[in-house]
Amino acid sequence: APSSRLEADLLQLNRDLEESARAHQNELARLNVELSLQMAQHQQAESAARLSEERFRNLADNIQEGLTIIEDGKLVYVNDRACEIFGRCPEGDLPQRIRDFALSAEAERVTALLANQSPSDLQYWIRRADGRQRCIREHYSTVRSEDSGRIFIVTSDVTERVQSRQNLERAIEARTRELSTVPDISQRIA
């Protein structure tokens, strides 16, 4: 009788172990399915992020304006057009850009403006790496989040527009001077 009791206990223990093994196996299968779903979601999110970054780079690299992104004071992106405008790729933060490229009188003016306020637009003259002077207009857009601050800088070369305006102003001044002599001449003739 004690051996049959021991045998019954062993059989019960074996059944309990098999049941526990089945329960663990089911839990492992459930966790495996959950892990597979999470991995699929992660891959989908990675794919979407890659696609989004690819679209951004394609857009940023093909616009007609220079684009620079500075994050927490560090340059993180500059497109080819910005490098073309400056004659070489700008480096560092905004104050360094001003020091590296702005004409000296312009550097003082722009630095003072930036120290006293946060303008959304600035126009100033630069000296390119090849020595040519160009007038640029920059639009600044600041985006702050919990963990970082980004400045998006869109740069346009407005040299021709500024020079055209200056030429037009000179022509208007000359014409005004010409026309101001007309009454005087008319009076002398009369």
Short mmCIF file of C-alpha atoms in Angstrom, two decimals:
data_model
loop_
_atom_site.label_atom_id
_atom_site.label_comp_id
_atom_site.label_asym_id
_atom_site.label_seq_id
_atom_site.Cartn_x
_atom_site.Cartn_y
_atom_site.Cartn_z
CA ALA A 1 0.00 0.00 0.00
CA PRO A 2 2.77 2.52 0.73
CA SER A 3 4.31 1.81 -2.71
CA SER A 4 0.95 2.33 -4.45
CA ARG A 5 0.54 5.57 -2.46
CA LEU A 6 4.02 6.68 -3.58
CA GLU A 7 3.19 5.67 -7.13
CA ALA A 8 -0.08 7.68 -7.02
CA ASP A 9 1.79 10.71 -5.61
CA LEU A 10 4.40 10.41 -8.38
CA LEU A 11 1.69 10.18 -11.04
CA GLN A 12 -0.06 13.24 -9.58
CA LEU A 13 3.26 15.12 -9.42
CA ASN A 14 3.96 14.16 -13.04
CA ARG A 15 0.49 15.40 -14.12
CA ASP A 16 1.04 18.66 -12.17
CA LEU A 17 4.44 19.13 -13.85
CA GLU A 18 2.96 18.45 -17.30
CA GLU A 19 0.16 20.95 -16.60
CA SER A 20 2.67 23.54 -15.38
CA ALA A 21 4.82 22.91 -18.48
CA ARG A 22 1.75 23.38 -20.75
CA ALA A 23 0.86 26.62 -18.92
CA HIS A 24 4.45 27.91 -19.35
CA GLN A 25 4.45 26.83 -22.98
CA ASN A 26 1.18 28.70 -23.59
CA GLU A 27 2.53 31.80 -21.82
CA LEU A 28 5.74 31.62 -23.90
CA ALA A 29 3.70 31.29 -27.09
CA ARG A 30 1.58 34.32 -26.09
CA LEU A 31 4.70 36.35 -25.27
CA ASN A 32 6.28 35.29 -28.57
CA VAL A 33 3.21 36.50 -30.50
CA GLU A 34 3.24 39.79 -28.54
CA LEU A 35 6.97 40.24 -29.20
CA SER A 36 6.46 39.53 -32.91
CA LEU A 37 3.71 42.18 -33.04
CA GLN A 38 5.90 44.72 -31.25
CA MET A 39 8.80 43.96 -33.60
CA ALA A 40 6.51 44.42 -36.62
CA GLN A 41 5.25 47.73 -35.22
CA HIS A 42 8.83 48.85 -34.54
CA GLN A 43 9.90 47.94 -38.08
CA GLN A 44 6.87 49.78 -39.46
CA ALA A 45 7.73 52.87 -37.37
CA GLU A 46 11.39 52.69 -38.46
CA SER A 47 10.31 52.40 -42.09
CA ALA A 48 7.97 55.39 -41.74
CA ALA A 49 10.75 57.42 -40.06
CA ARG A 50 13.20 56.52 -42.84
CA LEU A 51 10.64 57.49 -45.49
CA SER A 52 9.89 60.75 -43.68
CA GLU A 53 13.59 61.60 -43.39
CA GLU A 54 14.13 60.72 -47.06
CA ARG A 55 11.26 63.00 -48.07
CA PHE A 56 12.61 65.81 -45.87
CA ARG A 57 16.12 65.50 -47.32
CA ASN A 58 14.75 65.38 -50.86
CA LEU A 59 12.70 68.52 -50.23
CA ALA A 60 15.46 70.34 -48.35
CA ASP A 61 18.13 69.48 -50.90
CA ASN A 62 16.03 70.64 -53.85
CA ILE A 63 14.53 73.93 -52.68
CA GLN A 64 15.87 77.18 -54.12
CA GLU A 65 16.67 78.57 -50.68
CA GLY A 66 19.43 77.73 -48.26
CA LEU A 67 18.30 75.70 -45.27
CA THR A 68 20.22 75.34 -42.05
CA ILE A 69 19.09 73.60 -38.87
CA ILE A 70 20.80 74.34 -35.57
CA GLU A 71 19.78 72.20 -32.61
CA ASP A 72 20.84 73.17 -29.09
CA GLY A 73 23.53 75.44 -30.52
CA LYS A 74 24.99 72.79 -32.81
CA LEU A 75 24.69 72.66 -36.58
CA VAL A 76 22.80 69.49 -37.52
CA TYR A 77 21.90 70.16 -41.16
CA VAL A 78 22.85 72.48 -43.99
CA ASN A 79 21.67 71.98 -47.57
CA ASP A 80 23.76 72.47 -50.71
CA ARG A 81 22.00 75.73 -51.62
CA ALA A 82 23.12 77.36 -48.35
CA CYS A 83 26.69 76.31 -49.16
CA GLU A 84 26.32 77.85 -52.65
CA ILE A 85 25.00 81.14 -51.24
CA PHE A 86 27.88 81.50 -48.77
CA GLY A 87 30.53 80.08 -51.10
CA ARG A 88 31.23 77.34 -48.57
CA CYS A 89 29.16 75.53 -45.99
CA PRO A 90 28.43 77.57 -42.86
CA GLU A 91 29.55 75.95 -39.63
CA GLY A 92 28.55 76.28 -35.99
CA ASP A 93 25.76 78.40 -34.58
CA LEU A 94 24.23 81.68 -35.78
CA PRO A 95 26.78 84.00 -34.09
CA GLN A 96 29.61 82.05 -35.74
CA ARG A 97 27.88 82.41 -39.12
CA ILE A 98 27.75 86.18 -38.60
CA ARG A 99 31.45 86.27 -37.57
CA ASP A 100 32.52 84.09 -40.51
CA PHE A 101 30.60 85.81 -43.30
CA ALA A 102 29.08 89.22 -42.45
CA LEU A 103 30.92 92.36 -43.55
CA SER A 104 32.42 93.99 -40.44
CA ALA A 105 29.93 96.89 -40.23
CA GLU A 106 27.09 94.46 -40.84
CA ALA A 107 28.43 92.04 -38.21
CA GLU A 108 28.22 94.74 -35.55
CA ARG A 109 24.69 95.73 -36.56
CA VAL A 110 23.40 92.15 -36.81
CA THR A 111 25.10 91.04 -33.58
CA ALA A 112 23.52 94.00 -31.74
CA LEU A 113 20.10 93.13 -33.19
CA LEU A 114 20.43 89.50 -32.13
CA ALA A 115 21.59 90.51 -28.63
CA ASN A 116 18.61 92.81 -28.06
CA GLN A 117 15.83 90.80 -29.68
CA SER A 118 15.01 87.62 -31.54
CA PRO A 119 14.18 88.85 -35.03
CA SER A 120 12.34 86.57 -37.40
CA ASP A 121 14.08 88.10 -40.43
CA LEU A 122 17.45 89.73 -41.02
CA GLN A 123 19.02 91.14 -44.14
CA TYR A 124 22.77 91.75 -44.27
CA TRP A 125 25.76 91.79 -46.58
CA ILE A 126 28.27 88.96 -46.53
CA ARG A 127 31.64 88.29 -48.08
CA ARG A 128 31.63 84.87 -49.71
CA ALA A 129 34.62 82.54 -49.54
CA ASP A 130 35.55 83.69 -53.09
CA GLY A 131 35.60 87.35 -51.94
CA ARG A 132 32.37 88.43 -53.69
CA GLN A 133 29.92 90.46 -51.65
CA ARG A 134 26.31 89.30 -51.58
CA CYS A 135 23.22 90.53 -49.77
CA ILE A 136 21.31 87.79 -48.00
CA ARG A 137 17.98 87.67 -46.24
CA GLU A 138 17.49 85.08 -43.53
CA HIS A 139 14.24 83.95 -41.96
CA TYR A 140 14.55 82.36 -38.51
CA SER A 141 12.02 79.98 -37.06
CA THR A 142 12.57 78.65 -33.55
CA VAL A 143 10.95 75.44 -32.35
CA ARG A 144 11.25 74.44 -28.71
CA SER A 145 10.36 71.06 -27.28
CA GLU A 146 10.83 69.53 -23.84
CA ASP A 147 14.30 68.26 -24.58
CA SER A 148 15.69 70.59 -27.26
CA GLY A 149 15.50 73.84 -29.15
CA ARG A 150 15.87 74.09 -32.92
CA ILE A 151 16.43 77.06 -35.18
CA PHE A 152 15.47 76.67 -38.81
CA ILE A 153 17.24 79.25 -40.99
CA VAL A 154 16.03 79.85 -44.54
CA THR A 155 18.58 81.90 -46.49
CA SER A 156 17.90 83.75 -49.74
CA ASP A 157 20.39 85.61 -51.93
CA VAL A 158 18.66 88.96 -52.55
CA THR A 159 21.64 90.79 -54.06
CA GLU A 160 20.03 91.42 -57.47
CA ARG A 161 16.79 92.63 -55.90
CA VAL A 162 18.65 95.04 -53.57
CA GLN A 163 20.86 96.32 -56.38
CA SER A 164 17.82 96.81 -58.66
CA ARG A 165 16.08 98.79 -55.95
CA GLN A 166 19.19 100.91 -55.38
CA ASN A 167 19.49 101.56 -59.15
CA LEU A 168 15.81 102.52 -59.30
CA GLU A 169 16.21 104.90 -56.34
CA ARG A 170 19.23 106.54 -58.01
CA ALA A 171 17.28 106.90 -61.27
CA ILE A 172 14.35 108.47 -59.40
CA GLU A 173 16.69 110.90 -57.64
CA ALA A 174 18.33 111.87 -60.95
CA ARG A 175 14.92 112.34 -62.61
CA THR A 176 13.70 114.37 -59.64
CA ARG A 177 16.76 116.63 -59.95
CA GLU A 178 16.09 117.01 -63.69
CA LEU A 179 12.46 117.83 -63.10
CA SER A 180 13.29 120.29 -60.33
CA THR A 181 15.25 122.36 -62.84
CA VAL A 182 12.28 122.54 -65.28
CA PRO A 183 10.36 125.25 -63.32
CA ASP A 184 13.55 127.27 -62.94
CA ILE A 185 14.28 127.08 -66.70
CA SER A 186 10.62 127.84 -67.51
CA GLN A 187 10.76 130.92 -65.31
CA ARG A 188 13.97 132.14 -66.97
CA ILE A 189 12.47 131.64 -70.43
CA ALA A 190 9.30 133.49 -69.43
#
